[in-house]
Amino acid sequence: MEKTIESTVSLAQLRRPLPREFYDRDPRRVSRELLGKVLVRREGRRVRTARIVEVEAYLGADDSAAHSFAGRTARNAVLFGPPGHTYVYFIYGNHYCLNVSCLPDGVAGGILFRALEPLAGIEEMALARGLSVASTATSARDLRQLTSGPGRLAEAFGITRERDNGKDLTSARSDLFIADDGYRVRRILTTPRIGISKAVERPLRYVISGNEFVSGPRLRS
DNA sequence: TTATAGATTGCCT
DNA sequence: GGCAATCTATAAT
């Protein structure tokens, strides 16, 4: 890793959440446009921000790997609701995963957040992850451990089902939302999704080409 | 550097 | 009762 991570993001730019219409489209389109945007967690005066570098689209009725595939249940209800709301589920007995609903009310679809590049509030993320603040500040390898993977990023942002499921990400008063800081993505790679056993071949995973914080082994770009 | 098992909860059949 | 959109420790190469 050749450069240190600096927060070049102004808080003024991060005050406006992306609007509802942004999410009211096909998850494949929203996935591409979410790359490079910034996830913001506000806690009183403290702010954690990180750039979205890897996501997966889940399509609903057409997609046997999606939680919504078998129809609406209490657990997956958010995916069938209006766009721009968080779907948080618990997995493997240990981890929470963060998603956002897409498409209009009544139509299922969503996006799983798989990896982020930390920008601000790195100390708080390290504490939330139970990692050493000192080593994440000095080791690129340890910094990568913070938010590189869906369970990791949820832990770094303090996201739980109890606290965050069903939140409206488009509300200006929300303590969790997504904003555009003007960053432009150069190139997007698409690959099959990770960790699923159905519809394994569909290329619905989207990553920023060359980004160090993408989960898993390095891809050639 | 890669491979493998174990953890541990709640949802759905 | 089975198993999941995962992570970590540990072992072996």
mmCIF file of C-alpha atoms (C1' of nucleotides) in Angstrom:
data_model
loop_
_atom_site.group_PDB
_atom_site.id
_atom_site.type_symbol
_atom_site.label_atom_id
_atom_site.label_comp_id
_atom_site.label_asym_id
_atom_site.label_seq_id
_atom_site.Cartn_x
_atom_site.Cartn_y
_atom_site.Cartn_z
ATOM 1 C CA MET A 1 0.000 0.000 0.000
ATOM 2 C CA GLU A 2 1.639 3.157 -1.219
ATOM 3 C CA LYS A 3 -0.480 5.948 0.198
ATOM 4 C CA THR A 4 -2.013 6.682 3.557
ATOM 5 C CA ILE A 5 -5.733 7.131 3.830
ATOM 6 C CA GLU A 6 -6.705 10.737 4.381
ATOM 7 C CA SER A 7 -10.199 11.965 4.967
ATOM 8 C CA THR A 8 -10.707 14.371 2.097
ATOM 9 C CA VAL A 9 -14.430 14.282 2.612
ATOM 10 C CA SER A 10 -16.104 17.465 3.765
ATOM 11 C CA LEU A 11 -18.897 17.109 6.254
ATOM 12 C CA ALA A 12 -21.025 19.561 4.279
ATOM 13 C CA GLN A 13 -21.037 17.176 1.339
ATOM 14 C CA LEU A 14 -21.957 14.325 3.632
ATOM 15 C CA ARG A 15 -25.070 15.881 5.077
ATOM 16 C CA ARG A 16 -27.401 14.975 2.217
ATOM 17 C CA PRO A 17 -28.460 11.355 1.924
ATOM 18 C CA LEU A 18 -29.057 9.908 -1.536
ATOM 19 C CA PRO A 19 -32.784 10.301 -2.367
ATOM 20 C CA ARG A 20 -35.406 7.564 -2.494
ATOM 21 C CA GLU A 21 -35.453 7.534 -6.342
ATOM 22 C CA PHE A 22 -31.813 6.432 -6.348
ATOM 23 C CA TYR A 23 -32.854 3.071 -4.895
ATOM 24 C CA ASP A 24 -36.095 2.761 -6.858
ATOM 25 C CA ARG A 25 -34.443 0.920 -9.761
ATOM 26 C CA ASP A 26 -33.062 -2.467 -10.734
ATOM 27 C CA PRO A 27 -30.518 -3.623 -8.105
ATOM 28 C CA ARG A 28 -27.910 -4.197 -10.830
ATOM 29 C CA ARG A 29 -28.077 -0.543 -11.822
ATOM 30 C CA VAL A 30 -28.107 0.654 -8.216
ATOM 31 C CA SER A 31 -25.123 -1.610 -7.415
ATOM 32 C CA ARG A 32 -22.963 0.048 -10.067
ATOM 33 C CA GLU A 33 -23.910 3.509 -8.887
ATOM 34 C CA LEU A 34 -23.435 2.721 -5.191
ATOM 35 C CA LEU A 35 -19.747 1.968 -5.787
ATOM 36 C CA GLY A 36 -17.719 5.008 -4.714
ATOM 37 C CA LYS A 37 -20.491 6.449 -2.519
ATOM 38 C CA VAL A 38 -19.944 6.957 1.215
ATOM 39 C CA LEU A 39 -21.638 5.130 4.083
ATOM 40 C CA VAL A 40 -22.087 7.451 7.063
ATOM 41 C CA ARG A 41 -22.790 6.535 10.684
ATOM 42 C CA ARG A 42 -23.493 9.446 13.036
ATOM 43 C CA GLU A 43 -23.317 8.962 16.777
ATOM 44 C CA GLY A 44 -23.763 12.244 18.570
ATOM 45 C CA ARG A 45 -20.752 14.288 17.498
ATOM 46 C CA ARG A 46 -18.807 11.297 16.262
ATOM 47 C CA VAL A 47 -18.942 10.270 12.619
ATOM 48 C CA ARG A 48 -17.714 7.137 10.893
ATOM 49 C CA THR A 49 -17.433 7.227 7.098
ATOM 50 C CA ALA A 50 -16.231 4.690 4.553
ATOM 51 C CA ARG A 51 -16.344 4.362 0.781
ATOM 52 C CA ILE A 52 -18.363 1.544 -0.758
ATOM 53 C CA VAL A 53 -15.991 -0.605 -2.839
ATOM 54 C CA GLU A 54 -17.809 -3.959 -3.181
ATOM 55 C CA VAL A 55 -21.515 -4.920 -3.318
ATOM 56 C CA GLU A 56 -23.736 -7.747 -4.528
ATOM 57 C CA ALA A 57 -27.158 -7.454 -6.170
ATOM 58 C CA TYR A 58 -30.011 -9.778 -5.124
ATOM 59 C CA LEU A 59 -32.934 -9.707 -7.480
ATOM 60 C CA GLY A 60 -35.962 -11.257 -5.770
ATOM 61 C CA ALA A 61 -38.438 -13.509 -7.565
ATOM 62 C CA ASP A 62 -35.982 -14.173 -10.385
ATOM 63 C CA ASP A 63 -33.004 -15.027 -8.157
ATOM 64 C CA SER A 64 -32.812 -18.324 -6.246
ATOM 65 C CA ALA A 65 -29.912 -17.052 -4.091
ATOM 66 C CA ALA A 66 -31.912 -14.115 -2.711
ATOM 67 C CA HIS A 67 -33.507 -14.218 0.731
ATOM 68 C CA SER A 68 -36.719 -12.962 -0.879
ATOM 69 C CA PHE A 69 -36.864 -15.828 -3.379
ATOM 70 C CA ALA A 70 -39.202 -18.047 -1.327
ATOM 71 C CA GLY A 71 -41.608 -15.195 -0.650
ATOM 72 C CA ARG A 72 -42.235 -12.699 2.094
ATOM 73 C CA THR A 73 -41.537 -13.670 5.730
ATOM 74 C CA ALA A 74 -41.137 -11.654 8.928
ATOM 75 C CA ARG A 75 -37.380 -11.797 8.483
ATOM 76 C CA ASN A 76 -37.139 -10.535 4.891
ATOM 77 C CA ALA A 77 -40.146 -8.185 4.882
ATOM 78 C CA VAL A 78 -37.991 -5.087 4.347
ATOM 79 C CA LEU A 79 -36.887 -6.381 0.938
ATOM 80 C CA PHE A 80 -40.527 -6.265 -0.178
ATOM 81 C CA GLY A 81 -41.111 -2.774 1.205
ATOM 82 C CA PRO A 82 -40.268 0.674 -0.210
ATOM 83 C CA PRO A 83 -36.756 1.344 -1.557
ATOM 84 C CA GLY A 84 -33.931 2.863 0.486
ATOM 85 C CA HIS A 85 -34.459 0.920 3.711
ATOM 86 C CA THR A 86 -31.919 -1.246 5.532
ATOM 87 C CA TYR A 87 -32.284 -5.016 5.627
ATOM 88 C CA VAL A 88 -30.029 -6.412 8.350
ATOM 89 C CA TYR A 89 -29.832 -10.157 8.950
ATOM 90 C CA PHE A 90 -27.850 -12.372 11.291
ATOM 91 C CA ILE A 91 -25.771 -15.177 9.797
ATOM 92 C CA TYR A 92 -23.667 -18.155 10.929
ATOM 93 C CA GLY A 93 -24.431 -17.399 14.553
ATOM 94 C CA ASN A 94 -21.848 -14.600 14.617
ATOM 95 C CA HIS A 95 -22.330 -11.914 12.033
ATOM 96 C CA TYR A 96 -24.696 -9.239 10.843
ATOM 97 C CA CYS A 97 -24.920 -8.248 7.192
ATOM 98 C CA LEU A 98 -26.123 -4.891 5.855
ATOM 99 C CA ASN A 99 -28.348 -4.567 2.796
ATOM 100 C CA VAL A 100 -30.478 -1.846 1.243
ATOM 101 C CA SER A 101 -33.874 -2.450 -0.356
ATOM 102 C CA CYS A 102 -34.413 -1.538 -4.006
ATOM 103 C CA LEU A 103 -37.394 -1.317 -6.382
ATOM 104 C CA PRO A 104 -40.889 -0.026 -5.508
ATOM 105 C CA ASP A 105 -43.028 -1.075 -2.550
ATOM 106 C CA GLY A 106 -44.273 -4.605 -3.199
ATOM 107 C CA VAL A 107 -41.355 -5.655 -5.420
ATOM 108 C CA ALA A 108 -38.447 -7.487 -3.757
ATOM 109 C CA GLY A 109 -34.812 -6.635 -4.423
ATOM 110 C CA GLY A 110 -31.734 -5.540 -2.538
ATOM 111 C CA ILE A 111 -28.022 -5.031 -2.341
ATOM 112 C CA LEU A 112 -25.538 -6.569 0.109
ATOM 113 C CA PHE A 113 -22.630 -4.369 1.213
ATOM 114 C CA ARG A 114 -19.479 -6.524 1.068
ATOM 115 C CA ALA A 115 -16.537 -4.170 1.574
ATOM 116 C CA LEU A 116 -15.729 -0.566 2.442
ATOM 117 C CA GLU A 117 -12.636 1.626 2.428
ATOM 118 C CA PRO A 118 -12.389 3.437 5.800
ATOM 119 C CA LEU A 119 -12.224 7.239 5.560
ATOM 120 C CA ALA A 120 -12.974 8.777 8.981
ATOM 121 C CA GLY A 121 -13.616 7.454 12.470
ATOM 122 C CA ILE A 122 -11.043 4.699 12.025
ATOM 123 C CA GLU A 123 -10.316 4.548 15.761
ATOM 124 C CA GLU A 124 -13.967 3.898 16.504
ATOM 125 C CA MET A 125 -14.115 1.220 13.849
ATOM 126 C CA ALA A 126 -11.073 -0.509 15.340
ATOM 127 C CA LEU A 127 -12.628 -0.417 18.809
ATOM 128 C CA ALA A 128 -15.913 -1.778 17.478
ATOM 129 C CA ARG A 129 -13.998 -4.616 15.808
ATOM 130 C CA GLY A 130 -11.944 -5.380 18.902
ATOM 131 C CA LEU A 131 -8.715 -4.611 17.035
ATOM 132 C CA SER A 132 -5.726 -2.547 18.101
ATOM 133 C CA VAL A 133 -6.099 1.159 17.287
ATOM 134 C CA ALA A 134 -2.332 1.470 16.991
ATOM 135 C CA SER A 135 -1.853 -1.336 14.502
ATOM 136 C CA THR A 136 -4.729 -0.248 12.263
ATOM 137 C CA ALA A 137 -3.086 3.182 12.139
ATOM 138 C CA THR A 138 0.283 1.821 11.037
ATOM 139 C CA SER A 139 -0.325 -1.434 9.202
ATOM 140 C CA ALA A 140 -2.079 -1.472 5.833
ATOM 141 C CA ARG A 141 -2.813 -5.130 6.382
ATOM 142 C CA ASP A 142 -4.560 -4.463 9.682
ATOM 143 C CA LEU A 143 -6.443 -1.490 8.272
ATOM 144 C CA ARG A 144 -7.844 -3.809 5.624
ATOM 145 C CA GLN A 145 -9.194 -6.114 8.347
ATOM 146 C CA LEU A 146 -11.543 -3.351 9.504
ATOM 147 C CA THR A 147 -14.188 -3.370 6.784
ATOM 148 C CA SER A 148 -13.141 -5.940 4.162
ATOM 149 C CA GLY A 149 -16.060 -8.392 4.278
ATOM 150 C CA PRO A 150 -19.778 -8.085 5.034
ATOM 151 C CA GLY A 151 -19.581 -9.250 8.661
ATOM 152 C CA ARG A 152 -16.559 -7.053 9.303
ATOM 153 C CA LEU A 153 -18.026 -3.839 7.956
ATOM 154 C CA ALA A 154 -21.231 -4.364 9.915
ATOM 155 C CA GLU A 155 -19.230 -4.812 13.111
ATOM 156 C CA ALA A 156 -17.045 -1.772 12.359
ATOM 157 C CA PHE A 157 -20.157 0.392 11.966
ATOM 158 C CA GLY A 158 -21.899 -1.082 15.008
ATOM 159 C CA ILE A 159 -24.737 -2.396 12.855
ATOM 160 C CA THR A 160 -27.156 -4.914 14.391
ATOM 161 C CA ARG A 161 -30.558 -6.183 13.406
ATOM 162 C CA GLU A 162 -32.101 -4.911 16.614
ATOM 163 C CA ARG A 163 -30.744 -1.423 16.151
ATOM 164 C CA ASP A 164 -30.757 -0.896 12.412
ATOM 165 C CA ASN A 165 -33.103 -3.222 10.510
ATOM 166 C CA GLY A 166 -35.772 -1.317 8.568
ATOM 167 C CA LYS A 167 -34.140 2.115 8.871
ATOM 168 C CA ASP A 168 -34.853 4.705 6.200
ATOM 169 C CA LEU A 169 -31.465 5.500 4.645
ATOM 170 C CA THR A 170 -32.884 8.504 2.798
ATOM 171 C CA SER A 171 -33.930 10.465 5.873
ATOM 172 C CA ALA A 172 -31.745 13.462 6.744
ATOM 173 C CA ARG A 173 -32.318 12.688 10.408
ATOM 174 C CA SER A 174 -31.136 9.089 10.178
ATOM 175 C CA ASP A 175 -27.956 8.106 12.020
ATOM 176 C CA LEU A 176 -27.150 5.838 9.081
ATOM 177 C CA PHE A 177 -27.229 6.950 5.436
ATOM 178 C CA ILE A 178 -25.335 7.079 2.149
ATOM 179 C CA ALA A 179 -23.986 10.209 0.479
ATOM 180 C CA ASP A 180 -22.146 11.272 -2.669
ATOM 181 C CA ASP A 181 -18.877 13.123 -2.040
ATOM 182 C CA GLY A 182 -18.100 13.544 -5.727
ATOM 183 C CA TYR A 183 -15.668 10.628 -5.984
ATOM 184 C CA ARG A 184 -15.643 9.092 -9.452
ATOM 185 C CA VAL A 185 -15.043 5.392 -9.994
ATOM 186 C CA ARG A 186 -12.672 4.609 -12.863
ATOM 187 C CA ARG A 187 -13.505 1.001 -13.603
ATOM 188 C CA ILE A 188 -15.972 -1.574 -12.301
ATOM 189 C CA LEU A 189 -15.367 -5.336 -12.330
ATOM 190 C CA THR A 190 -18.234 -7.834 -12.184
ATOM 191 C CA THR A 191 -17.796 -11.367 -10.805
ATOM 192 C CA PRO A 192 -19.974 -14.182 -9.445
ATOM 193 C CA ARG A 193 -21.290 -13.687 -5.925
ATOM 194 C CA ILE A 194 -19.530 -15.072 -2.838
ATOM 195 C CA GLY A 195 -20.655 -17.662 -0.313
ATOM 196 C CA ILE A 196 -23.864 -18.814 -2.006
ATOM 197 C CA SER A 197 -24.904 -22.256 -3.218
ATOM 198 C CA LYS A 198 -27.649 -21.326 -5.698
ATOM 199 C CA ALA A 199 -27.402 -19.272 -8.876
ATOM 200 C CA VAL A 200 -23.650 -19.332 -8.286
ATOM 201 C CA GLU A 201 -22.709 -18.391 -11.812
ATOM 202 C CA ARG A 202 -24.570 -15.102 -12.185
ATOM 203 C CA PRO A 203 -22.192 -12.108 -12.336
ATOM 204 C CA LEU A 204 -23.923 -9.925 -9.751
ATOM 205 C CA ARG A 205 -20.938 -8.935 -7.593
ATOM 206 C CA TYR A 206 -19.563 -5.478 -8.358
ATOM 207 C CA VAL A 207 -16.169 -4.175 -7.211
ATOM 208 C CA ILE A 208 -14.050 -1.092 -7.823
ATOM 209 C CA SER A 209 -11.205 -2.324 -9.988
ATOM 210 C CA GLY A 210 -7.854 -2.309 -8.193
ATOM 211 C CA ASN A 211 -9.197 -1.213 -4.819
ATOM 212 C CA GLU A 212 -7.198 -2.643 -1.895
ATOM 213 C CA PHE A 213 -10.203 -3.034 0.361
ATOM 214 C CA VAL A 214 -12.204 -5.453 -1.753
ATOM 215 C CA SER A 215 -12.755 -8.721 0.162
ATOM 216 C CA GLY A 216 -11.116 -12.012 -0.689
ATOM 217 C CA PRO A 217 -7.973 -12.609 -2.745
ATOM 218 C CA ARG A 218 -6.723 -9.865 -5.068
ATOM 219 C CA LEU A 219 -8.441 -9.864 -8.443
ATOM 220 C CA ARG A 220 -6.520 -9.043 -11.582
ATOM 221 C CA SER A 221 -7.937 -5.949 -13.134
ATOM 222 C "C1'" DT B 1 0.578 -18.651 1.543
ATOM 223 C "C1'" DT B 2 -3.306 -21.813 1.360
ATOM 224 C "C1'" DA B 3 -6.454 -25.132 3.551
ATOM 225 C "C1'" DT B 4 -9.560 -26.681 6.980
ATOM 226 C "C1'" DA B 5 -12.584 -26.859 10.983
ATOM 227 C "C1'" DG B 6 -15.253 -24.695 14.550
ATOM 228 C "C1'" DA B 7 -18.092 -21.165 16.429
ATOM 229 C "C1'" DT B 8 -23.004 -20.169 17.444
ATOM 230 C "C1'" DT B 9 -27.897 -18.181 16.490
ATOM 231 C "C1'" DG B 10 -32.305 -17.940 14.407
ATOM 232 C "C1'" DC B 11 -35.024 -18.795 10.459
ATOM 233 C "C1'" DC B 12 -37.596 -21.967 7.646
ATOM 234 C "C1'" DT B 13 -39.077 -26.800 6.370
ATOM 235 C "C1'" DG C 1 -33.279 -30.469 12.433
ATOM 236 C "C1'" DG C 2 -30.661 -28.498 8.992
ATOM 237 C "C1'" DC C 3 -28.132 -25.007 7.406
ATOM 238 C "C1'" DA C 4 -26.835 -20.138 6.185
ATOM 239 C "C1'" DA C 5 -25.229 -13.770 1.391
ATOM 240 C "C1'" DT C 6 -19.002 -15.373 7.432
ATOM 241 C "C1'" DC C 7 -14.756 -14.847 10.171
ATOM 242 C "C1'" DT C 8 -10.960 -16.531 12.769
ATOM 243 C "C1'" DA C 9 -7.568 -19.622 14.606
ATOM 244 C "C1'" DT C 10 -4.689 -23.166 13.671
ATOM 245 C "C1'" DA C 11 -2.079 -26.285 10.910
ATOM 246 C "C1'" DA C 12 0.571 -27.613 7.062
ATOM 247 C "C1'" DT C 13 3.273 -26.371 2.914
#
